[in-house]
Amino acid sequence: MSDTPTERAKYVAEYLDGPLEGTTEHRYLENGEIEQRVTQYALVDGTDAMFEYVAGETRELNGEHYVKYSFDQKDSDPLQGQADPDEESKHL
């Protein structure tokens, strides 16, 4: 019998764009699989905002698994100052 606890398998999530662009974090596999969608929360201008990311390309580097996540703008909270693509421009 071993006294060493078994560490759950981890991977590195790389956020490619959106509010978390350029950041990474370690995440645990769920039932041996990466999470296909990740929900993150952040404080933006004093208000909690929810951001959705979708898994993409995976790779292994130095024995660690990496997953690239892309920002899903349509399922995320709008950011302050973000233009509405359906709104017409107003020219003075």
Coordinates of C-alpha atoms in Angstrom, one line a residue:
M1 CA 0.0 0.0 0.0
S2 CA 1.3 3.4 -0.9
D3 CA 1.1 6.5 1.3
T4 CA 1.5 8.8 -1.7
P5 CA -1.8 10.4 -2.8
T6 CA -2.7 10.0 -6.4
E7 CA -2.7 13.4 -8.2
R8 CA -5.6 14.0 -10.6
A9 CA -4.5 14.5 -14.2
K10 CA -4.1 18.2 -15.1
Y11 CA -3.7 20.2 -18.3
V12 CA -2.8 23.8 -19.1
A13 CA -5.6 26.0 -20.5
E14 CA -4.3 28.7 -22.8
Y15 CA -6.8 31.6 -23.5
L16 CA -6.2 32.9 -27.0
D17 CA -8.4 35.9 -27.1
G18 CA -11.1 37.9 -25.4
P19 CA -10.7 39.3 -21.9
L20 CA -8.4 36.5 -20.7
E21 CA -6.1 36.7 -23.8
G22 CA -2.6 35.6 -23.1
T23 CA -3.3 34.0 -19.8
T24 CA -3.0 30.3 -18.8
E25 CA -4.1 28.2 -15.9
H26 CA -3.9 24.6 -14.8
R27 CA -7.2 22.7 -14.9
Y28 CA -8.1 19.1 -13.9
L29 CA -9.5 16.6 -16.3
E30 CA -13.2 15.7 -15.7
N31 CA -13.8 12.0 -16.0
G32 CA -10.5 11.8 -17.9
E33 CA -11.5 14.5 -20.4
I34 CA -10.8 18.1 -21.0
E35 CA -13.6 20.6 -20.5
Q36 CA -15.1 21.5 -23.8
R37 CA -16.5 24.8 -22.5
V38 CA -15.0 26.9 -19.6
T39 CA -16.9 29.6 -17.9
Q40 CA -14.8 32.3 -16.2
Y41 CA -15.9 35.3 -14.1
A42 CA -14.1 38.6 -13.7
L43 CA -14.8 42.0 -12.1
V44 CA -15.2 44.5 -14.9
D45 CA -15.8 48.2 -13.9
G46 CA -17.1 47.0 -10.5
T47 CA -19.5 44.5 -12.0
D48 CA -19.2 40.7 -12.2
A49 CA -19.0 39.5 -15.8
M50 CA -19.2 36.0 -17.2
F51 CA -17.0 34.9 -20.1
E52 CA -17.4 31.6 -22.1
Y53 CA -14.5 29.9 -23.8
V54 CA -14.5 26.9 -26.1
A55 CA -11.8 24.2 -26.4
G56 CA -9.8 23.9 -29.6
E57 CA -6.4 22.6 -30.5
T58 CA -4.5 20.4 -28.1
R59 CA -0.8 19.6 -27.9
E60 CA 1.7 18.1 -25.5
L61 CA 4.9 19.9 -24.5
N62 CA 7.5 18.6 -22.1
G63 CA 5.1 15.9 -20.8
E64 CA 2.3 18.4 -20.1
H65 CA -1.0 18.7 -22.1
Y66 CA -2.1 22.1 -23.4
V67 CA -5.5 23.1 -24.7
K68 CA -6.2 26.3 -26.6
Y69 CA -9.5 28.0 -25.6
S70 CA -11.2 30.6 -27.8
F71 CA -13.5 33.3 -26.5
D72 CA -17.3 32.7 -27.3
Q73 CA -18.5 36.3 -27.4
K74 CA -22.2 35.4 -28.1
D75 CA -22.5 33.4 -24.9
S76 CA -20.5 35.9 -22.8
D77 CA -21.6 39.1 -21.0
P78 CA -21.0 42.2 -23.1
L79 CA -18.0 44.3 -22.2
Q80 CA -18.4 48.0 -21.4
G81 CA -17.7 50.0 -24.5
Q82 CA -18.2 47.1 -26.8
A83 CA -19.9 48.1 -30.0
D84 CA -23.3 46.5 -30.9
P85 CA -22.8 44.9 -34.4
D86 CA -26.5 45.4 -35.2
E87 CA -26.5 49.1 -34.3
E88 CA -26.1 51.6 -37.2
S89 CA -23.4 54.2 -36.9
K90 CA -24.5 57.7 -36.2
H91 CA -22.6 60.4 -38.1
L92 CA -22.7 64.0 -37.0

